[in-house]
Amino acid sequence: DAKTTQPTSMDCAEGRAANLPCNHSTISGNEYVYWYRQIHSQGPQYIIHGLKNNETNEMASLIITEDRKSSTLILPHATLRDTAVYYCIVRNGGGSNYKLTFGKGTLLTVNP
Amino acid sequence: GAGVSQSPSNKVTEKGKDVELRCDPISGHTALYWYRQSLGQGLEFLIYFQGNSAPDKSGLPSDRFSAERTGGSVSTLTIQRTQQEDSAVYLCASSLKRPQGETQYFGPGTRLLVL
């Protein structure tokens, strides 16, 4: 699976949009971009995933650049409960990619 | 159920004792996975089930670790003769069908502390 690069930490004011970037310049054509987050002392939580089109669900939006080498997770109105480590991973549809591995991720701190 | 559930949520045991950790996957999910996460570390894959069979047990750290799944649903991870290095959060995840490419949904984890 392609490697991803994320900032170590970010801060966001409560109620504002949080924009979390991820670089995946070596992504291949059949690899999806997935986002998970892990709130302290909880299990990882699936947020969203996409291949090449932008995606939106009740939690977030995912913007993938046209060349697919980077993406941005957007939390439109961050709350204090969104403070967590956010993981961007890329996965293809075959092989043993079911063995999820998370990198260091981005620690997002939402401030009052 | 609405999500993956795990029990117990916390377990404290003495070195040398056996422990059993339980996972209830999302209803209808045929693939089930066990991971563990040590403090401040990433995910470590342990085993995956497709139905009741385990095609990949490659991540089990030693023969003290075993897992089974019955009825294509509940899974139990057993650790025999626990050691202090077994202390970690044990996470279970499930996905709808074939594991490749399917979204995995995680449970809250079982925090195991071996004294």
PDB file of N, CA and C in Angstrom, chain B residues 12-76:
ATOM      1  N   VAL B  12      -7.988  -7.024  34.219  1.00  0.00           N
ATOM      2  CA  VAL B  12      -6.726  -7.058  34.945  1.00  0.00           C
ATOM      3  C   VAL B  12      -6.527  -8.490  35.394  1.00  0.00           C
ATOM      4  N   THR B  13      -5.373  -9.041  35.090  1.00  0.00           N
ATOM      5  CA  THR B  13      -5.112 -10.419  35.440  1.00  0.00           C
ATOM      6  C   THR B  13      -3.687 -10.557  35.947  1.00  0.00           C
ATOM      7  N   GLU B  14      -3.437 -11.677  36.567  1.00  0.00           N
ATOM      8  CA  GLU B  14      -2.088 -11.951  37.068  1.00  0.00           C
ATOM      9  C   GLU B  14      -1.307 -12.759  36.050  1.00  0.00           C
ATOM     10  N   LYS B  15      -0.041 -12.524  36.017  1.00  0.00           N
ATOM     11  CA  LYS B  15       0.852 -13.266  35.122  1.00  0.00           C
ATOM     12  C   LYS B  15       0.636 -14.766  35.304  1.00  0.00           C
ATOM     13  N   GLY B  16       0.496 -15.454  34.155  1.00  0.00           N
ATOM     14  CA  GLY B  16       0.315 -16.891  34.197  1.00  0.00           C
ATOM     15  C   GLY B  16      -1.127 -17.358  34.080  1.00  0.00           C
ATOM     16  N   LYS B  17      -2.062 -16.431  34.284  1.00  0.00           N
ATOM     17  CA  LYS B  17      -3.469 -16.780  34.156  1.00  0.00           C
ATOM     18  C   LYS B  17      -3.905 -16.758  32.696  1.00  0.00           C
ATOM     19  N   ASP B  18      -5.005 -17.450  32.399  1.00  0.00           N
ATOM     20  CA  ASP B  18      -5.588 -17.428  31.058  1.00  0.00           C
ATOM     21  C   ASP B  18      -6.689 -16.370  31.003  1.00  0.00           C
ATOM     22  N   VAL B  19      -6.852 -15.744  29.838  1.00  0.00           N
ATOM     23  CA  VAL B  19      -7.934 -14.772  29.658  1.00  0.00           C
ATOM     24  C   VAL B  19      -8.667 -15.053  28.351  1.00  0.00           C
ATOM     25  N   GLU B  20      -9.943 -14.717  28.354  1.00  0.00           N
ATOM     26  CA  GLU B  20     -10.759 -14.828  27.147  1.00  0.00           C
ATOM     27  C   GLU B  20     -11.374 -13.471  26.836  1.00  0.00           C
ATOM     28  N   LEU B  21     -11.222 -13.058  25.594  1.00  0.00           N
ATOM     29  CA  LEU B  21     -11.768 -11.785  25.149  1.00  0.00           C
ATOM     30  C   LEU B  21     -12.815 -12.079  24.081  1.00  0.00           C
ATOM     31  N   ARG B  22     -13.931 -11.367  24.166  1.00  0.00           N
ATOM     32  CA  ARG B  22     -15.053 -11.680  23.282  1.00  0.00           C
ATOM     33  C   ARG B  22     -15.327 -10.527  22.327  1.00  0.00           C
ATOM     34  N   CYS B  23     -15.752 -10.888  21.118  1.00  0.00           N
ATOM     35  CA  CYS B  23     -16.115  -9.893  20.114  1.00  0.00           C
ATOM     36  C   CYS B  23     -17.434 -10.289  19.457  1.00  0.00           C
ATOM     37  N   ASP B  24     -18.370  -9.346  19.418  1.00  0.00           N
ATOM     38  CA  ASP B  24     -19.609  -9.506  18.675  1.00  0.00           C
ATOM     39  C   ASP B  24     -19.566  -8.573  17.475  1.00  0.00           C
ATOM     40  N   PRO B  25     -19.460  -9.115  16.275  1.00  0.00           N
ATOM     41  CA  PRO B  25     -19.350  -8.238  15.095  1.00  0.00           C
ATOM     42  C   PRO B  25     -20.697  -7.631  14.723  1.00  0.00           C
ATOM     43  N   ILE B  26     -20.668  -6.736  13.787  1.00  0.00           N
ATOM     44  CA  ILE B  26     -21.898  -6.173  13.250  1.00  0.00           C
ATOM     45  C   ILE B  26     -22.674  -7.300  12.562  1.00  0.00           C
ATOM     46  N   SER B  27     -23.972  -7.348  12.798  1.00  0.00           N
ATOM     47  CA  SER B  27     -24.803  -8.397  12.238  1.00  0.00           C
ATOM     48  C   SER B  27     -24.673  -8.443  10.718  1.00  0.00           C
ATOM     49  N   GLY B  28     -24.422  -9.648  10.209  1.00  0.00           N
ATOM     50  CA  GLY B  28     -24.299  -9.802   8.766  1.00  0.00           C
ATOM     51  C   GLY B  28     -22.898  -9.667   8.227  1.00  0.00           C
ATOM     52  N   HIS B  29     -21.956  -9.218   9.060  1.00  0.00           N
ATOM     53  CA  HIS B  29     -20.566  -9.110   8.621  1.00  0.00           C
ATOM     54  C   HIS B  29     -19.907 -10.482   8.694  1.00  0.00           C
ATOM     55  N   THR B  30     -19.368 -10.910   7.547  1.00  0.00           N
ATOM     56  CA  THR B  30     -18.792 -12.247   7.509  1.00  0.00           C
ATOM     57  C   THR B  30     -17.302 -12.248   7.835  1.00  0.00           C
ATOM     58  N   ALA B  31     -16.642 -11.118   7.681  1.00  0.00           N
ATOM     59  CA  ALA B  31     -15.208 -11.041   7.970  1.00  0.00           C
ATOM     60  C   ALA B  31     -14.995 -10.393   9.333  1.00  0.00           C
ATOM     61  N   LEU B  32     -14.085 -10.965  10.108  1.00  0.00           N
ATOM     62  CA  LEU B  32     -13.811 -10.480  11.463  1.00  0.00           C
ATOM     63  C   LEU B  32     -12.311 -10.480  11.681  1.00  0.00           C
ATOM     64  N   TYR B  33     -11.814  -9.459  12.361  1.00  0.00           N
ATOM     65  CA  TYR B  33     -10.379  -9.268  12.544  1.00  0.00           C
ATOM     66  C   TYR B  33     -10.071  -8.976  14.016  1.00  0.00           C
ATOM     67  N   TRP B  34      -8.931  -9.466  14.443  1.00  0.00           N
ATOM     68  CA  TRP B  34      -8.396  -9.087  15.751  1.00  0.00           C
ATOM     69  C   TRP B  34      -7.080  -8.344  15.542  1.00  0.00           C
ATOM     70  N   TYR B  35      -6.937  -7.244  16.272  1.00  0.00           N
ATOM     71  CA  TYR B  35      -5.709  -6.464  16.302  1.00  0.00           C
ATOM     72  C   TYR B  35      -5.356  -6.219  17.774  1.00  0.00           C
ATOM     73  N   ARG B  36      -4.134  -5.793  18.004  1.00  0.00           N
ATOM     74  CA  ARG B  36      -3.837  -5.247  19.318  1.00  0.00           C
ATOM     75  C   ARG B  36      -3.031  -3.974  19.142  1.00  0.00           C
ATOM     76  N   GLN B  37      -3.143  -3.132  20.165  1.00  0.00           N
ATOM     77  CA  GLN B  37      -2.510  -1.822  20.119  1.00  0.00           C
ATOM     78  C   GLN B  37      -1.872  -1.585  21.471  1.00  0.00           C
ATOM     79  N   SER B  38      -0.558  -1.532  21.483  1.00  0.00           N
ATOM     80  CA  SER B  38       0.147  -1.231  22.719  1.00  0.00           C
ATOM     81  C   SER B  38       0.180   0.273  22.900  1.00  0.00           C
ATOM     82  N   LEU B  39       0.435   0.709  24.127  1.00  0.00           N
ATOM     83  CA  LEU B  39       0.370   2.121  24.473  1.00  0.00           C
ATOM     84  C   LEU B  39       1.208   2.964  23.528  1.00  0.00           C
ATOM     85  N   GLY B  40       0.562   3.907  22.849  1.00  0.00           N
ATOM     86  CA  GLY B  40       1.267   4.811  21.956  1.00  0.00           C
ATOM     87  C   GLY B  40       1.747   4.198  20.656  1.00  0.00           C
ATOM     88  N   GLN B  41       1.365   2.953  20.414  1.00  0.00           N
ATOM     89  CA  GLN B  41       1.811   2.263  19.202  1.00  0.00           C
ATOM     90  C   GLN B  41       0.686   2.129  18.192  1.00  0.00           C
ATOM     91  N   GLY B  42       1.052   1.663  17.008  1.00  0.00           N
ATOM     92  CA  GLY B  42       0.064   1.472  15.959  1.00  0.00           C
ATOM     93  C   GLY B  42      -0.651   0.137  16.102  1.00  0.00           C
ATOM     94  N   LEU B  43      -1.425  -0.190  15.090  1.00  0.00           N
ATOM     95  CA  LEU B  43      -2.171  -1.432  15.087  1.00  0.00           C
ATOM     96  C   LEU B  43      -1.273  -2.609  14.727  1.00  0.00           C
ATOM     97  N   GLU B  44      -1.454  -3.706  15.439  1.00  0.00           N
ATOM     98  CA  GLU B  44      -0.742  -4.944  15.135  1.00  0.00           C
ATOM     99  C   GLU B  44      -1.789  -5.987  14.786  1.00  0.00           C
ATOM    100  N   PHE B  45      -1.780  -6.445  13.544  1.00  0.00           N
ATOM    101  CA  PHE B  45      -2.740  -7.453  13.087  1.00  0.00           C
ATOM    102  C   PHE B  45      -2.467  -8.783  13.771  1.00  0.00           C
ATOM    103  N   LEU B  46      -3.519  -9.449  14.196  1.00  0.00           N
ATOM    104  CA  LEU B  46      -3.374 -10.753  14.836  1.00  0.00           C
ATOM    105  C   LEU B  46      -3.926 -11.870  13.960  1.00  0.00           C
ATOM    106  N   ILE B  47      -5.206 -11.785  13.589  1.00  0.00           N
ATOM    107  CA  ILE B  47      -5.860 -12.880  12.894  1.00  0.00           C
ATOM    108  C   ILE B  47      -7.104 -12.348  12.200  1.00  0.00           C
ATOM    109  N   TYR B  48      -7.488 -13.021  11.097  1.00  0.00           N
ATOM    110  CA  TYR B  48      -8.752 -12.670  10.474  1.00  0.00           C
ATOM    111  C   TYR B  48      -9.561 -13.923  10.183  1.00  0.00           C
ATOM    112  N   PHE B  49     -10.870 -13.798  10.302  1.00  0.00           N
ATOM    113  CA  PHE B  49     -11.808 -14.868  10.030  1.00  0.00           C
ATOM    114  C   PHE B  49     -12.677 -14.497   8.836  1.00  0.00           C
ATOM    115  N   GLN B  50     -12.914 -15.479   8.004  1.00  0.00           N
ATOM    116  CA  GLN B  50     -13.943 -15.375   6.973  1.00  0.00           C
ATOM    117  C   GLN B  50     -14.956 -16.466   7.320  1.00  0.00           C
ATOM    118  N   GLY B  51     -16.134 -16.062   7.767  1.00  0.00           N
ATOM    119  CA  GLY B  51     -17.033 -17.046   8.340  1.00  0.00           C
ATOM    120  C   GLY B  51     -16.400 -17.604   9.598  1.00  0.00           C
ATOM    121  N   ASN B  52     -16.405 -18.926   9.727  1.00  0.00           N
ATOM    122  CA  ASN B  52     -15.831 -19.571  10.909  1.00  0.00           C
ATOM    123  C   ASN B  52     -14.383 -20.004  10.720  1.00  0.00           C
ATOM    124  N   SER B  53     -13.864 -19.836   9.530  1.00  0.00           N
ATOM    125  CA  SER B  53     -12.487 -20.274   9.298  1.00  0.00           C
ATOM    126  C   SER B  53     -11.527 -19.090   9.343  1.00  0.00           C
ATOM    127  N   ALA B  54     -10.290 -19.398   9.669  1.00  0.00           N
ATOM    128  CA  ALA B  54      -9.266 -18.356   9.828  1.00  0.00           C
ATOM    129  C   ALA B  54      -8.177 -18.547   8.785  1.00  0.00           C
ATOM    130  N   PRO B  55      -8.329 -17.942   7.616  1.00  0.00           N
ATOM    131  CA  PRO B  55      -7.325 -18.121   6.570  1.00  0.00           C
ATOM    132  C   PRO B  55      -5.968 -17.516   6.907  1.00  0.00           C
ATOM    133  N   ASP B  56      -5.947 -16.563   7.826  1.00  0.00           N
ATOM    134  CA  ASP B  56      -4.689 -15.892   8.132  1.00  0.00           C
ATOM    135  C   ASP B  56      -4.537 -15.738   9.636  1.00  0.00           C
ATOM    136  N   LYS B  57      -3.656 -16.550  10.199  1.00  0.00           N
ATOM    137  CA  LYS B  57      -3.345 -16.469  11.630  1.00  0.00           C
ATOM    138  C   LYS B  57      -1.930 -15.940  11.833  1.00  0.00           C
ATOM    139  N   SER B  58      -1.395 -15.354  10.802  1.00  0.00           N
ATOM    140  CA  SER B  58       0.027 -15.036  10.796  1.00  0.00           C
ATOM    141  C   SER B  58       0.450 -14.036  11.864  1.00  0.00           C
ATOM    142  N   GLY B  59      -0.483 -13.253  12.366  1.00  0.00           N
ATOM    143  CA  GLY B  59      -0.125 -12.227  13.324  1.00  0.00           C
ATOM    144  C   GLY B  59      -0.139 -12.666  14.771  1.00  0.00           C
ATOM    145  N   LEU B  60      -0.606 -13.871  15.045  1.00  0.00           N
ATOM    146  CA  LEU B  60      -0.629 -14.330  16.439  1.00  0.00           C
ATOM    147  C   LEU B  60       0.810 -14.422  16.953  1.00  0.00           C
ATOM    148  N   PRO B  61       1.117 -13.746  18.076  1.00  0.00           N
ATOM    149  CA  PRO B  61       2.513 -13.626  18.520  1.00  0.00           C
ATOM    150  C   PRO B  61       3.159 -14.937  18.959  1.00  0.00           C
ATOM    151  N   SER B  62       2.364 -15.841  19.512  1.00  0.00           N
ATOM    152  CA  SER B  62       2.925 -17.106  19.992  1.00  0.00           C
ATOM    153  C   SER B  62       1.801 -18.119  20.076  1.00  0.00           C
ATOM    154  N   ASP B  63       2.169 -19.358  20.412  1.00  0.00           N
ATOM    155  CA  ASP B  63       1.149 -20.406  20.523  1.00  0.00           C
ATOM    156  C   ASP B  63       0.312 -20.255  21.784  1.00  0.00           C
ATOM    157  N   ARG B  64       0.602 -19.249  22.600  1.00  0.00           N
ATOM    158  CA  ARG B  64      -0.271 -18.981  23.749  1.00  0.00           C
ATOM    159  C   ARG B  64      -1.562 -18.277  23.306  1.00  0.00           C
ATOM    160  N   PHE B  65      -1.534 -17.752  22.097  1.00  0.00           N
ATOM    161  CA  PHE B  65      -2.684 -17.032  21.558  1.00  0.00           C
ATOM    162  C   PHE B  65      -3.486 -17.939  20.632  1.00  0.00           C
ATOM    163  N   SER B  66      -4.793 -17.949  20.791  1.00  0.00           N
ATOM    164  CA  SER B  66      -5.657 -18.684  19.885  1.00  0.00           C
ATOM    165  C   SER B  66      -6.973 -17.931  19.763  1.00  0.00           C
ATOM    166  N   ALA B  67      -7.697 -18.215  18.706  1.00  0.00           N
ATOM    167  CA  ALA B  67      -8.983 -17.560  18.501  1.00  0.00           C
ATOM    168  C   ALA B  67      -9.905 -18.509  17.781  1.00  0.00           C
ATOM    169  N   GLU B  68     -11.183 -18.361  18.053  1.00  0.00           N
ATOM    170  CA  GLU B  68     -12.172 -19.138  17.335  1.00  0.00           C
ATOM    171  C   GLU B  68     -13.378 -18.265  17.065  1.00  0.00           C
ATOM    172  N   ARG B  69     -14.154 -18.718  16.102  1.00  0.00           N
ATOM    173  CA  ARG B  69     -15.382 -18.022  15.766  1.00  0.00           C
ATOM    174  C   ARG B  69     -16.440 -19.071  15.503  1.00  0.00           C
ATOM    175  N   THR B  70     -17.583 -18.911  16.090  1.00  0.00           N
ATOM    176  CA  THR B  70     -18.644 -19.896  15.948  1.00  0.00           C
ATOM    177  C   THR B  70     -19.894 -19.250  15.360  1.00  0.00           C
ATOM    178  N   GLY B  71     -20.599 -20.029  14.547  1.00  0.00           N
ATOM    179  CA  GLY B  71     -21.842 -19.547  13.952  1.00  0.00           C
ATOM    180  C   GLY B  71     -21.666 -18.355  13.051  1.00  0.00           C
ATOM    181  N   GLY B  72     -20.445 -18.151  12.597  1.00  0.00           N
ATOM    182  CA  GLY B  72     -20.188 -17.006  11.726  1.00  0.00           C
ATOM    183  C   GLY B  72     -20.413 -15.676  12.399  1.00  0.00           C
ATOM    184  N   SER B  73     -20.414 -15.687  13.740  1.00  0.00           N
ATOM    185  CA  SER B  73     -20.708 -14.446  14.447  1.00  0.00           C
ATOM    186  C   SER B  73     -19.653 -14.182  15.521  1.00  0.00           C
ATOM    187  N   VAL B  74     -19.963 -14.557  16.755  1.00  0.00           N
ATOM    188  CA  VAL B  74     -19.115 -14.222  17.902  1.00  0.00           C
ATOM    189  C   VAL B  74     -17.742 -14.866  17.770  1.00  0.00           C
ATOM    190  N   SER B  75     -16.732 -14.119  18.179  1.00  0.00           N
ATOM    191  CA  SER B  75     -15.369 -14.639  18.206  1.00  0.00           C
ATOM    192  C   SER B  75     -14.788 -14.469  19.599  1.00  0.00           C
ATOM    193  N   THR B  76     -13.940 -15.423  19.963  1.00  0.00           N
ATOM    194  CA  THR B  76     -13.239 -15.362  21.241  1.00  0.00           C
ATOM    195  C   THR B  76     -11.742 -15.448  20.989  1.00  0.00           C
TER     196      THR B  76
END
